PDB file of C-alpha atoms (C1' of nucleotides) in Angstrom:
ATOM      1  CA  UNK A   1    -154.623  60.038 -50.133  1.00 78.00           C
ATOM      2  CA  UNK A   2    -158.008  58.410 -50.158  1.00 90.00           C
ATOM      3  CA  UNK A   3    -160.539  57.355 -47.627  1.00 94.00           C
ATOM      4  CA  UNK A   4    -159.068  53.891 -47.229  1.00 95.00           C
ATOM      5  CA  UNK A   5    -155.595  55.120 -46.480  1.00 94.00           C
ATOM      6  CA  UNK A   6    -156.918  57.541 -43.917  1.00 94.00           C
ATOM      7  CA  UNK A   7    -158.901  54.882 -42.127  1.00 96.00           C
ATOM      8  CA  UNK A   8    -155.924  52.585 -42.128  1.00 95.00           C
ATOM      9  CA  UNK A   9    -153.653  55.306 -40.858  1.00 92.00           C
ATOM     10  CA  UNK A  10    -155.962  56.134 -38.007  1.00 94.00           C
ATOM     11  CA  UNK A  11    -156.418  52.504 -37.120  1.00 93.00           C
ATOM     12  CA  UNK A  12    -152.708  51.782 -37.071  1.00 92.00           C
ATOM     13  CA  UNK A  13    -152.114  54.796 -34.925  1.00 87.00           C
ATOM     14  CA  UNK A  14    -154.177  53.256 -32.167  1.00 91.00           C
ATOM     15  CA  UNK A  15    -152.719  49.813 -32.701  1.00 92.00           C
ATOM     16  CA  UNK A  16    -155.928  48.052 -33.496  1.00 95.00           C
ATOM     17  CA  UNK A  17    -156.278  45.119 -35.863  1.00 96.00           C
ATOM     18  CA  UNK A  18    -158.909  45.206 -38.574  1.00 97.00           C
ATOM     19  CA  UNK A  19    -160.914  42.654 -36.668  1.00 96.00           C
ATOM     20  CA  UNK A  20    -160.732  44.580 -33.433  1.00 97.00           C
ATOM     21  CA  UNK A  21    -161.805  47.842 -35.023  1.00 97.00           C
ATOM     22  CA  UNK A  22    -164.497  46.116 -37.046  1.00 97.00           C
ATOM     23  CA  UNK A  23    -165.931  44.679 -33.869  1.00 95.00           C
ATOM     24  CA  UNK A  24    -166.083  48.087 -32.244  1.00 95.00           C
ATOM     25  CA  UNK A  25    -167.828  49.451 -35.299  1.00 96.00           C
ATOM     26  CA  UNK A  26    -170.147  46.471 -35.527  1.00 95.00           C
ATOM     27  CA  UNK A  27    -169.206  45.608 -39.054  1.00 96.00           C
ATOM     28  CA  UNK A  28    -167.585  42.499 -40.591  1.00 97.00           C
ATOM     29  CA  UNK A  29    -163.824  42.785 -40.725  1.00 97.00           C
ATOM     30  CA  UNK A  30    -163.919  41.886 -44.405  1.00 97.00           C
ATOM     31  CA  UNK A  31    -165.823  45.044 -45.049  1.00 97.00           C
ATOM     32  CA  UNK A  32    -163.239  47.084 -43.220  1.00 98.00           C
ATOM     33  CA  UNK A  33    -160.533  45.442 -45.281  1.00 97.00           C
ATOM     34  CA  UNK A  34    -162.360  46.441 -48.429  1.00 97.00           C
ATOM     35  CA  UNK A  35    -162.750  50.004 -47.198  1.00 97.00           C
ATOM     36  CA  UNK A  36    -159.090  50.349 -46.375  1.00 97.00           C
ATOM     37  CA  UNK A  37    -158.042  48.999 -49.754  1.00 96.00           C
ATOM     38  CA  UNK A  38    -160.477  51.245 -51.544  1.00 95.00           C
ATOM     39  CA  UNK A  39    -162.528  48.436 -53.014  1.00 96.00           C
ATOM     40  CA  UNK A  40    -165.700  49.431 -51.237  1.00 97.00           C
ATOM     41  CA  UNK A  41    -167.072  52.580 -49.724  1.00 97.00           C
ATOM     42  CA  UNK A  42    -168.863  52.560 -46.391  1.00 97.00           C
ATOM     43  CA  UNK A  43    -172.335  54.033 -46.285  1.00 96.00           C
ATOM     44  CA  UNK A  44    -172.820  57.353 -44.561  1.00 96.00           C
ATOM     45  CA  UNK A  45    -173.795  55.787 -41.287  1.00 95.00           C
ATOM     46  CA  UNK A  46    -170.644  53.727 -41.130  1.00 96.00           C
ATOM     47  CA  UNK A  47    -168.591  56.688 -42.253  1.00 97.00           C
ATOM     48  CA  UNK A  48    -169.879  58.724 -39.341  1.00 95.00           C
ATOM     49  CA  UNK A  49    -169.251  55.864 -36.964  1.00 95.00           C
ATOM     50  CA  UNK A  50    -165.651  55.769 -38.101  1.00 96.00           C
ATOM     51  CA  UNK A  51    -165.332  59.538 -37.828  1.00 95.00           C
ATOM     52  CA  UNK A  52    -166.803  59.443 -34.339  1.00 93.00           C
ATOM     53  CA  UNK A  53    -164.579  56.640 -33.209  1.00 94.00           C
ATOM     54  CA  UNK A  54    -161.422  58.426 -34.267  1.00 93.00           C
ATOM     55  CA  UNK A  55    -162.849  61.826 -33.468  1.00 90.00           C
ATOM     56  CA  UNK A  56    -162.083  63.220 -36.884  1.00 92.00           C
ATOM     57  CA  UNK A  57    -164.286  65.011 -39.370  1.00 92.00           C
ATOM     58  CA  UNK A  58    -165.907  63.320 -42.319  1.00 94.00           C
ATOM     59  CA  UNK A  59    -164.214  65.978 -44.404  1.00 94.00           C
ATOM     60  CA  UNK A  60    -160.905  64.605 -43.300  1.00 92.00           C
ATOM     61  CA  UNK A  61    -161.907  61.042 -44.077  1.00 94.00           C
ATOM     62  CA  UNK A  62    -163.225  61.996 -47.495  1.00 95.00           C
ATOM     63  CA  UNK A  63    -160.260  64.145 -48.338  1.00 91.00           C
ATOM     64  CA  UNK A  64    -162.495  67.152 -48.511  1.00 88.00           C
ATOM     65  CA  UNK A  65    -159.895  68.942 -46.445  1.00 62.00           C
ATOM     66  CA  UNK A  66    -159.989  72.027 -48.635  1.00 51.00           C
ATOM     67  CA  UNK A  67    -160.652  74.221 -45.674  1.00 46.00           C
ATOM     68  CA  UNK A  68    -164.413  74.060 -45.333  1.00 38.00           C
ATOM     69  CA  UNK A  69    -164.003  76.920 -42.933  1.00 42.00           C
ATOM     70  CA  UNK A  70    -165.767  74.824 -40.388  1.00 40.00           C
ATOM     71  CA  UNK A  71    -163.223  75.713 -37.873  1.00 39.00           C
ATOM     72  CA  UNK A  72    -163.425  77.887 -34.921  1.00 33.00           C
ATOM     73  CA  UNK A  73    -163.151  81.449 -35.926  1.00 31.00           C
ATOM     74  CA  UNK A  74    -161.619  83.070 -32.942  1.00 26.00           C
ATOM     75  CA  UNK A  75    -160.915  86.676 -32.501  1.00 25.00           C
ATOM     76  CA  UNK A  76    -157.493  87.825 -33.300  1.00 26.00           C
ATOM     77  CA  UNK A  77    -155.387  87.913 -30.256  1.00 29.00           C
ATOM     78  CA  UNK A  78    -152.994  90.586 -29.313  1.00 28.00           C
ATOM     79  CA  UNK A  79    -150.459  88.023 -30.214  1.00 35.00           C
ATOM     80  CA  UNK A  80    -151.333  87.989 -33.844  1.00 41.00           C
ATOM     81  CA  UNK A  81    -148.489  86.578 -35.854  1.00 48.00           C
ATOM     82  CA  UNK A  82    -150.231  86.006 -39.124  1.00 58.00           C
ATOM     83  CA  UNK A  83    -153.162  87.032 -41.243  1.00 58.00           C
ATOM     84  CA  UNK A  84    -153.669  83.516 -42.474  1.00 59.00           C
ATOM     85  CA  UNK A  85    -156.647  82.128 -40.523  1.00 56.00           C
ATOM     86  CA  UNK A  86    -155.720  78.568 -41.333  1.00 64.00           C
ATOM     87  CA  UNK A  87    -152.273  79.093 -39.952  1.00 68.00           C
ATOM     88  CA  UNK A  88    -153.697  80.671 -36.845  1.00 65.00           C
ATOM     89  CA  UNK A  89    -155.903  77.706 -36.291  1.00 65.00           C
ATOM     90  CA  UNK A  90    -153.036  75.346 -36.884  1.00 73.00           C
ATOM     91  CA  UNK A  91    -151.020  77.314 -34.394  1.00 71.00           C
ATOM     92  CA  UNK A  92    -153.670  76.994 -31.739  1.00 70.00           C
ATOM     93  CA  UNK A  93    -154.094  73.325 -32.459  1.00 72.00           C
ATOM     94  CA  UNK A  94    -150.390  72.755 -32.109  1.00 79.00           C
ATOM     95  CA  UNK A  95    -150.432  74.496 -28.748  1.00 75.00           C
ATOM     96  CA  UNK A  96    -152.427  71.618 -27.382  1.00 73.00           C
ATOM     97  CA  UNK A  97    -150.199  68.933 -28.799  1.00 76.00           C
ATOM     98  CA  UNK A  98    -148.088  66.613 -26.749  1.00 74.00           C
ATOM     99  CA  UNK A  99    -144.490  67.650 -26.438  1.00 73.00           C
ATOM    100  CA  UNK A 100    -143.458  65.082 -28.984  1.00 75.00           C
ATOM    101  CA  UNK A 101    -145.919  66.251 -31.610  1.00 79.00           C
ATOM    102  CA  UNK A 102    -145.075  69.863 -30.885  1.00 76.00           C
ATOM    103  CA  UNK A 103    -141.456  69.076 -31.467  1.00 71.00           C
ATOM    104  CA  UNK A 104    -142.286  67.426 -34.766  1.00 75.00           C
ATOM    105  CA  UNK A 105    -144.242  70.463 -35.844  1.00 79.00           C
ATOM    106  CA  UNK A 106    -141.385  72.769 -34.957  1.00 70.00           C
ATOM    107  CA  UNK A 107    -138.876  70.614 -36.749  1.00 69.00           C
ATOM    108  CA  UNK A 108    -140.964  70.499 -39.852  1.00 70.00           C
ATOM    109  CA  UNK A 109    -141.413  74.258 -39.897  1.00 69.00           C
ATOM    110  CA  UNK A 110    -137.694  74.739 -39.458  1.00 66.00           C
ATOM    111  CA  UNK A 111    -137.171  72.401 -42.340  1.00 65.00           C
ATOM    112  CA  UNK A 112    -139.528  74.460 -44.462  1.00 66.00           C
ATOM    113  CA  UNK A 113    -137.723  77.568 -43.362  1.00 67.00           C
ATOM    114  CA  UNK A 114    -134.460  76.279 -44.745  1.00 64.00           C
ATOM    115  CA  UNK A 115    -136.198  75.375 -47.933  1.00 63.00           C
ATOM    116  CA  UNK A 116    -137.643  78.850 -48.228  1.00 62.00           C
ATOM    117  CA  UNK A 117    -134.227  80.354 -47.694  1.00 62.00           C
ATOM    118  CA  UNK A 118    -132.778  78.196 -50.406  1.00 56.00           C
ATOM    119  CA  UNK A 119    -135.529  79.238 -52.724  1.00 57.00           C
ATOM    120  CA  UNK A 120    -134.791  82.881 -52.102  1.00 53.00           C
ATOM    121  CA  UNK A 121    -131.194  82.291 -53.036  1.00 42.00           C
ATOM    122  CA  UNK A 122    -131.837  80.317 -56.149  1.00 39.00           C
ATOM    123  CA  UNK A 123    -129.957  82.751 -58.366  1.00 38.00           C
ATOM    124  CA  UNK A 124    -126.684  82.312 -56.629  1.00 35.00           C
ATOM    125  CA  UNK A 125    -125.961  78.772 -57.580  1.00 37.00           C
ATOM    126  CA  UNK A 126    -125.600  77.547 -61.112  1.00 32.00           C
ATOM    127  CA  UNK A 127    -126.146  73.936 -60.356  1.00 35.00           C
ATOM    128  CA  UNK A 128    -126.093  71.571 -57.484  1.00 34.00           C
ATOM    129  CA  UNK A 129    -127.015  68.057 -56.550  1.00 32.00           C
TER     130      UNK A 129
ATOM    131  CA  UNK B   1    -182.663  67.202 -40.121  1.00 81.00           C
ATOM    132  CA  UNK B   2    -181.156  64.925 -42.704  1.00 90.00           C
ATOM    133  CA  UNK B   3    -178.952  65.259 -45.709  1.00 95.00           C
ATOM    134  CA  UNK B   4    -181.864  65.855 -48.063  1.00 95.00           C
ATOM    135  CA  UNK B   5    -183.332  68.694 -46.061  1.00 95.00           C
ATOM    136  CA  UNK B   6    -179.949  70.360 -45.839  1.00 95.00           C
ATOM    137  CA  UNK B   7    -179.404  70.183 -49.571  1.00 97.00           C
ATOM    138  CA  UNK B   8    -182.856  71.541 -50.218  1.00 96.00           C
ATOM    139  CA  UNK B   9    -182.341  74.333 -47.736  1.00 94.00           C
ATOM    140  CA  UNK B  10    -179.083  75.356 -49.314  1.00 95.00           C
ATOM    141  CA  UNK B  11    -180.556  75.216 -52.781  1.00 95.00           C
ATOM    142  CA  UNK B  12    -183.554  77.333 -51.884  1.00 94.00           C
ATOM    143  CA  UNK B  13    -181.259  79.793 -50.215  1.00 88.00           C
ATOM    144  CA  UNK B  14    -179.732  80.619 -53.555  1.00 92.00           C
ATOM    145  CA  UNK B  15    -183.017  80.429 -55.451  1.00 93.00           C
ATOM    146  CA  UNK B  16    -182.070  77.618 -57.757  1.00 95.00           C
ATOM    147  CA  UNK B  17    -184.481  75.053 -59.137  1.00 96.00           C
ATOM    148  CA  UNK B  18    -183.642  71.371 -58.898  1.00 97.00           C
ATOM    149  CA  UNK B  19    -182.952  71.310 -62.599  1.00 96.00           C
ATOM    150  CA  UNK B  20    -180.673  74.319 -62.457  1.00 96.00           C
ATOM    151  CA  UNK B  21    -178.653  72.936 -59.566  1.00 97.00           C
ATOM    152  CA  UNK B  22    -178.563  69.474 -61.081  1.00 96.00           C
ATOM    153  CA  UNK B  23    -177.128  70.921 -64.257  1.00 95.00           C
ATOM    154  CA  UNK B  24    -174.391  72.695 -62.359  1.00 95.00           C
ATOM    155  CA  UNK B  25    -173.579  69.467 -60.564  1.00 96.00           C
ATOM    156  CA  UNK B  26    -173.767  67.429 -63.748  1.00 95.00           C
ATOM    157  CA  UNK B  27    -176.327  65.011 -62.418  1.00 96.00           C
ATOM    158  CA  UNK B  28    -179.895  64.229 -63.514  1.00 97.00           C
ATOM    159  CA  UNK B  29    -182.448  66.350 -61.747  1.00 97.00           C
ATOM    160  CA  UNK B  30    -184.387  63.245 -60.794  1.00 97.00           C
ATOM    161  CA  UNK B  31    -181.447  62.153 -58.734  1.00 97.00           C
ATOM    162  CA  UNK B  32    -181.336  65.449 -56.939  1.00 98.00           C
ATOM    163  CA  UNK B  33    -185.029  65.126 -56.222  1.00 97.00           C
ATOM    164  CA  UNK B  34    -184.412  61.729 -54.697  1.00 97.00           C
ATOM    165  CA  UNK B  35    -181.547  63.075 -52.606  1.00 97.00           C
ATOM    166  CA  UNK B  36    -183.615  65.932 -51.254  1.00 97.00           C
ATOM    167  CA  UNK B  37    -186.486  63.635 -50.343  1.00 96.00           C
ATOM    168  CA  UNK B  38    -184.142  61.183 -48.684  1.00 95.00           C
ATOM    169  CA  UNK B  39    -184.938  58.331 -51.033  1.00 96.00           C
ATOM    170  CA  UNK B  40    -181.418  58.044 -52.349  1.00 96.00           C
ATOM    171  CA  UNK B  41    -177.974  58.967 -51.134  1.00 97.00           C
ATOM    172  CA  UNK B  42    -175.401  60.569 -53.391  1.00 97.00           C
ATOM    173  CA  UNK B  43    -172.058  58.897 -53.680  1.00 96.00           C
ATOM    174  CA  UNK B  44    -169.065  60.517 -52.036  1.00 96.00           C
ATOM    175  CA  UNK B  45    -167.991  62.289 -55.172  1.00 95.00           C
ATOM    176  CA  UNK B  46    -171.359  63.929 -55.618  1.00 96.00           C
ATOM    177  CA  UNK B  47    -171.519  64.719 -51.927  1.00 97.00           C
ATOM    178  CA  UNK B  48    -168.260  66.607 -52.176  1.00 96.00           C
ATOM    179  CA  UNK B  49    -169.438  68.401 -55.295  1.00 95.00           C
ATOM    180  CA  UNK B  50    -172.486  69.592 -53.401  1.00 96.00           C
ATOM    181  CA  UNK B  51    -170.390  70.628 -50.422  1.00 96.00           C
ATOM    182  CA  UNK B  52    -168.023  72.530 -52.687  1.00 94.00           C
ATOM    183  CA  UNK B  53    -170.808  74.237 -54.548  1.00 95.00           C
ATOM    184  CA  UNK B  54    -172.396  75.551 -51.376  1.00 94.00           C
ATOM    185  CA  UNK B  55    -169.077  75.945 -49.604  1.00 92.00           C
ATOM    186  CA  UNK B  56    -170.118  73.857 -46.658  1.00 93.00           C
ATOM    187  CA  UNK B  57    -168.491  70.896 -44.994  1.00 93.00           C
ATOM    188  CA  UNK B  58    -169.524  67.328 -45.590  1.00 95.00           C
ATOM    189  CA  UNK B  59    -169.987  67.126 -41.843  1.00 94.00           C
ATOM    190  CA  UNK B  60    -172.685  69.723 -42.131  1.00 93.00           C
ATOM    191  CA  UNK B  61    -174.398  67.916 -44.989  1.00 95.00           C
ATOM    192  CA  UNK B  62    -174.278  64.619 -43.143  1.00 95.00           C
ATOM    193  CA  UNK B  63    -175.366  66.121 -39.877  1.00 91.00           C
ATOM    194  CA  UNK B  64    -172.210  64.872 -38.305  1.00 89.00           C
ATOM    195  CA  UNK B  65    -171.332  67.992 -36.410  1.00 70.00           C
ATOM    196  CA  UNK B  66    -172.920  71.349 -36.423  1.00 37.00           C
ATOM    197  CA  UNK B  67    -170.997  74.086 -38.047  1.00 36.00           C
ATOM    198  CA  UNK B  68    -170.485  75.984 -41.203  1.00 30.00           C
ATOM    199  CA  UNK B  69    -172.698  78.352 -43.004  1.00 30.00           C
ATOM    200  CA  UNK B  70    -175.697  79.157 -40.901  1.00 27.00           C
ATOM    201  CA  UNK B  71    -174.489  77.868 -37.626  1.00 29.00           C
ATOM    202  CA  UNK B  72    -172.354  79.618 -35.132  1.00 28.00           C
ATOM    203  CA  UNK B  73    -168.975  78.495 -34.104  1.00 28.00           C
ATOM    204  CA  UNK B  74    -168.360  76.449 -31.083  1.00 30.00           C
ATOM    205  CA  UNK B  75    -166.420  78.288 -28.547  1.00 27.00           C
ATOM    206  CA  UNK B  76    -163.008  77.366 -27.492  1.00 27.00           C
ATOM    207  CA  UNK B  77    -162.146  79.298 -24.456  1.00 25.00           C
ATOM    208  CA  UNK B  78    -158.591  78.228 -24.292  1.00 28.00           C
ATOM    209  CA  UNK B  79    -156.861  81.295 -25.427  1.00 30.00           C
ATOM    210  CA  UNK B  80    -153.403  80.784 -24.182  1.00 37.00           C
ATOM    211  CA  UNK B  81    -151.287  80.638 -27.249  1.00 49.00           C
ATOM    212  CA  UNK B  82    -148.552  78.457 -25.977  1.00 57.00           C
ATOM    213  CA  UNK B  83    -145.919  78.265 -23.350  1.00 58.00           C
ATOM    214  CA  UNK B  84    -143.481  76.804 -25.781  1.00 61.00           C
ATOM    215  CA  UNK B  85    -141.175  79.577 -27.023  1.00 58.00           C
ATOM    216  CA  UNK B  86    -139.842  77.391 -29.807  1.00 64.00           C
ATOM    217  CA  UNK B  87    -143.336  76.921 -31.098  1.00 68.00           C
ATOM    218  CA  UNK B  88    -143.960  80.650 -30.998  1.00 65.00           C
ATOM    219  CA  UNK B  89    -140.840  81.293 -32.990  1.00 65.00           C
ATOM    220  CA  UNK B  90    -141.691  78.575 -35.446  1.00 72.00           C
ATOM    221  CA  UNK B  91    -145.022  80.158 -36.152  1.00 70.00           C
ATOM    222  CA  UNK B  92    -143.619  83.605 -36.486  1.00 68.00           C
ATOM    223  CA  UNK B  93    -141.314  82.125 -39.069  1.00 70.00           C
ATOM    224  CA  UNK B  94    -144.159  80.372 -40.789  1.00 78.00           C
ATOM    225  CA  UNK B  95    -146.053  83.635 -41.055  1.00 74.00           C
ATOM    226  CA  UNK B  96    -143.456  84.836 -43.501  1.00 69.00           C
ATOM    227  CA  UNK B  97    -143.467  81.711 -45.618  1.00 73.00           C
ATOM    228  CA  UNK B  98    -144.709  81.592 -49.158  1.00 70.00           C
ATOM    229  CA  UNK B  99    -148.253  80.418 -49.518  1.00 71.00           C
ATOM    230  CA  UNK B 100    -147.090  77.018 -50.630  1.00 73.00           C
ATOM    231  CA  UNK B 101    -144.851  76.488 -47.641  1.00 76.00           C
ATOM    232  CA  UNK B 102    -147.500  77.797 -45.298  1.00 76.00           C
ATOM    233  CA  UNK B 103    -149.923  75.299 -46.743  1.00 69.00           C
ATOM    234  CA  UNK B 104    -147.431  72.513 -46.203  1.00 73.00           C
ATOM    235  CA  UNK B 105    -146.935  73.543 -42.612  1.00 78.00           C
ATOM    236  CA  UNK B 106    -150.686  73.631 -42.015  1.00 72.00           C
ATOM    237  CA  UNK B 107    -151.190  70.268 -43.648  1.00 70.00           C
ATOM    238  CA  UNK B 108    -148.484  68.699 -41.562  1.00 71.00           C
ATOM    239  CA  UNK B 109    -149.929  70.102 -38.366  1.00 71.00           C
ATOM    240  CA  UNK B 110    -153.362  68.850 -39.299  1.00 70.00           C
ATOM    241  CA  UNK B 111    -151.829  65.487 -39.861  1.00 68.00           C
ATOM    242  CA  UNK B 112    -150.246  65.610 -36.428  1.00 70.00           C
ATOM    243  CA  UNK B 113    -153.549  66.683 -35.002  1.00 71.00           C
ATOM    244  CA  UNK B 114    -155.284  63.585 -36.292  1.00 65.00           C
ATOM    245  CA  UNK B 115    -152.476  61.515 -34.924  1.00 65.00           C
ATOM    246  CA  UNK B 116    -152.764  63.127 -31.532  1.00 63.00           C
ATOM    247  CA  UNK B 117    -156.475  62.528 -31.410  1.00 64.00           C
ATOM    248  CA  UNK B 118    -156.043  58.921 -32.364  1.00 59.00           C
ATOM    249  CA  UNK B 119    -153.413  58.466 -29.726  1.00 57.00           C
ATOM    250  CA  UNK B 120    -155.639  59.942 -27.090  1.00 53.00           C
ATOM    251  CA  UNK B 121    -158.206  57.358 -28.005  1.00 42.00           C
ATOM    252  CA  UNK B 122    -155.636  54.618 -27.793  1.00 40.00           C
ATOM    253  CA  UNK B 123    -155.510  54.447 -24.033  1.00 42.00           C
ATOM    254  CA  UNK B 124    -159.200  53.850 -23.720  1.00 37.00           C
ATOM    255  CA  UNK B 125    -159.394  50.603 -25.594  1.00 37.00           C
ATOM    256  CA  UNK B 126    -156.346  48.722 -24.495  1.00 33.00           C
ATOM    257  CA  UNK B 127    -157.927  45.546 -23.260  1.00 32.00           C
ATOM    258  CA  UNK B 128    -161.187  43.803 -23.548  1.00 31.00           C
ATOM    259  CA  UNK B 129    -162.742  40.375 -24.070  1.00 28.00           C
TER     260      UNK B 129
ATOM    261  C1'  DT C   1    -192.461  75.064 -65.611  1.00 83.54           C
ATOM    262  C1'  DA C   2    -191.189  72.762 -61.232  1.00 83.54           C
ATOM    263  C1'  DA C   3    -191.181  68.728 -58.764  1.00 83.54           C
ATOM    264  C1'  DC C   4    -192.420  63.928 -57.930  1.00 83.54           C
ATOM    265  C1'  DT C   5    -193.170  58.843 -59.113  1.00 83.54           C
ATOM    266  C1'  DA C   6    -192.561  54.245 -61.315  1.00 83.54           C
ATOM    267  C1'  DA C   7    -190.153  50.215 -63.087  1.00 83.54           C
ATOM    268  C1'  DG C   8    -186.577  47.718 -65.273  1.00 83.54           C
ATOM    269  C1'  DA C   9    -181.451  48.059 -65.876  1.00 83.54           C
ATOM    270  C1'  DA C  10    -177.132  48.731 -63.901  1.00 83.54           C
ATOM    271  C1'  DA C  11    -173.950  49.181 -60.396  1.00 83.54           C
ATOM    272  C1'  DT C  12    -172.492  48.642 -55.780  1.00 83.54           C
ATOM    273  C1'  DT C  13    -172.203  46.407 -51.465  1.00 83.54           C
ATOM    274  C1'  DC C  14    -172.897  42.440 -48.213  1.00 83.54           C
ATOM    275  C1'  DT C  15    -172.369  37.818 -46.817  1.00 83.54           C
ATOM    276  C1'  DT C  16    -170.062  33.574 -46.503  1.00 83.54           C
ATOM    277  C1'  DA C  17    -166.304  30.950 -47.122  1.00 83.54           C
ATOM    278  C1'  DG C  18    -161.640  30.069 -48.051  1.00 83.54           C
ATOM    279  C1'  DC C  19    -156.717  31.346 -48.803  1.00 83.54           C
ATOM    280  C1'  DC C  20    -151.866  33.161 -47.874  1.00 83.54           C
ATOM    281  C1'  DC C  21    -148.118  34.724 -44.781  1.00 83.54           C
TER     282       DC C  21
ATOM    283  C1'  DG D   1    -153.557  35.508 -35.519  1.00 83.54           C
ATOM    284  C1'  DG D   2    -153.705  39.223 -39.170  1.00 83.54           C
ATOM    285  C1'  DG D   3    -155.042  40.389 -43.487  1.00 83.54           C
ATOM    286  C1'  DC D   4    -156.632  39.481 -48.295  1.00 83.54           C
ATOM    287  C1'  DT D   5    -159.676  37.421 -52.072  1.00 83.54           C
ATOM    288  C1'  DA D   6    -163.695  35.290 -54.509  1.00 83.54           C
ATOM    289  C1'  DA D   7    -168.542  34.556 -55.932  1.00 83.54           C
ATOM    290  C1'  DG D   8    -173.331  34.581 -55.451  1.00 83.54           C
ATOM    291  C1'  DA D   9    -176.989  37.065 -52.824  1.00 83.54           C
ATOM    292  C1'  DA D  10    -178.920  41.228 -51.420  1.00 83.54           C
ATOM    293  C1'  DT D  11    -179.406  45.956 -51.670  1.00 83.54           C
ATOM    294  C1'  DT D  12    -179.020  50.366 -53.602  1.00 83.54           C
ATOM    295  C1'  DT D  13    -178.783  53.515 -57.242  1.00 83.54           C
ATOM    296  C1'  DC D  14    -179.360  55.004 -62.175  1.00 83.54           C
ATOM    297  C1'  DT D  15    -181.867  55.690 -66.274  1.00 83.54           C
ATOM    298  C1'  DT D  16    -185.858  56.599 -68.882  1.00 83.54           C
ATOM    299  C1'  DA D  17    -190.263  57.827 -69.138  1.00 83.54           C
ATOM    300  C1'  DG D  18    -194.484  59.388 -67.417  1.00 83.54           C
ATOM    301  C1'  DT D  19    -197.492  61.982 -63.953  1.00 83.54           C
ATOM    302  C1'  DT D  20    -199.183  65.859 -61.083  1.00 83.54           C
ATOM    303  C1'  DA D  21    -200.012  70.687 -59.800  1.00 83.54           C
TER     304       DA D  21
END
DNA sequence: TAACTAAGAAATTCTTAGCCC
DNA sequence: GGGCTAAGAATTTCTTAGTTA
């Protein structure tokens, strides 16, 4: 997923039109259209404006998500379920989610759990599906 | 402090010359010189290469938010894990996942996180003009 | 050697207007 | 209204070579 798709996704999540968002960012809406379709790339100033507006990192917008370890390194709690720092952070993030998002996170993890189980049992079945 | 100063600082920290770093980044050393002096701005691809090389975030390079490398972490006092027992269980489960599945879980939660942030912003800009 | 500067070439983006659904 | 496209203008960057300490 590229920069354009991320901008578009964020914009649609807040139900803004290109023109409306462009106005808030003080840029022509044609430019925003070009950014979202990947035909142009905003300069750094505009990139930061977009990141600020949506309160996301530029790493996220640029798809530089490969950790960057920029995150809060908190001490391990007594309730330490994992050694994976990224998972810990995700866990804490999810704790602050709305109930709906929390539910989605739980569902997805349960889905992965089933998948993991199936993987562990791969020798049992000869073929399926 | 701008992008150029940050790049220069990182480079000097590892005792590399402009030419040596430029070679590792596969760019002309003149370009690097222009970046460091703030006369030119690297494209996103080069920016990410620089961030990867020094293992810093693009946010740090762009001066978008302080973090990474030299800087200390922001504190997040909220320590309460969660009240949601289902979420606790889900994360205990996730702790035992394979690395691949754990990564998928983290990615999905990060995705939800962006969505949550965007939604929170949504209420602020409902009507205008 | 290390770093900076200059100038024409090349590439990218911006602006303005118009088009489609 | 909402979003996309086109073409010339404007701006920025790249390349190559030369300069300075």
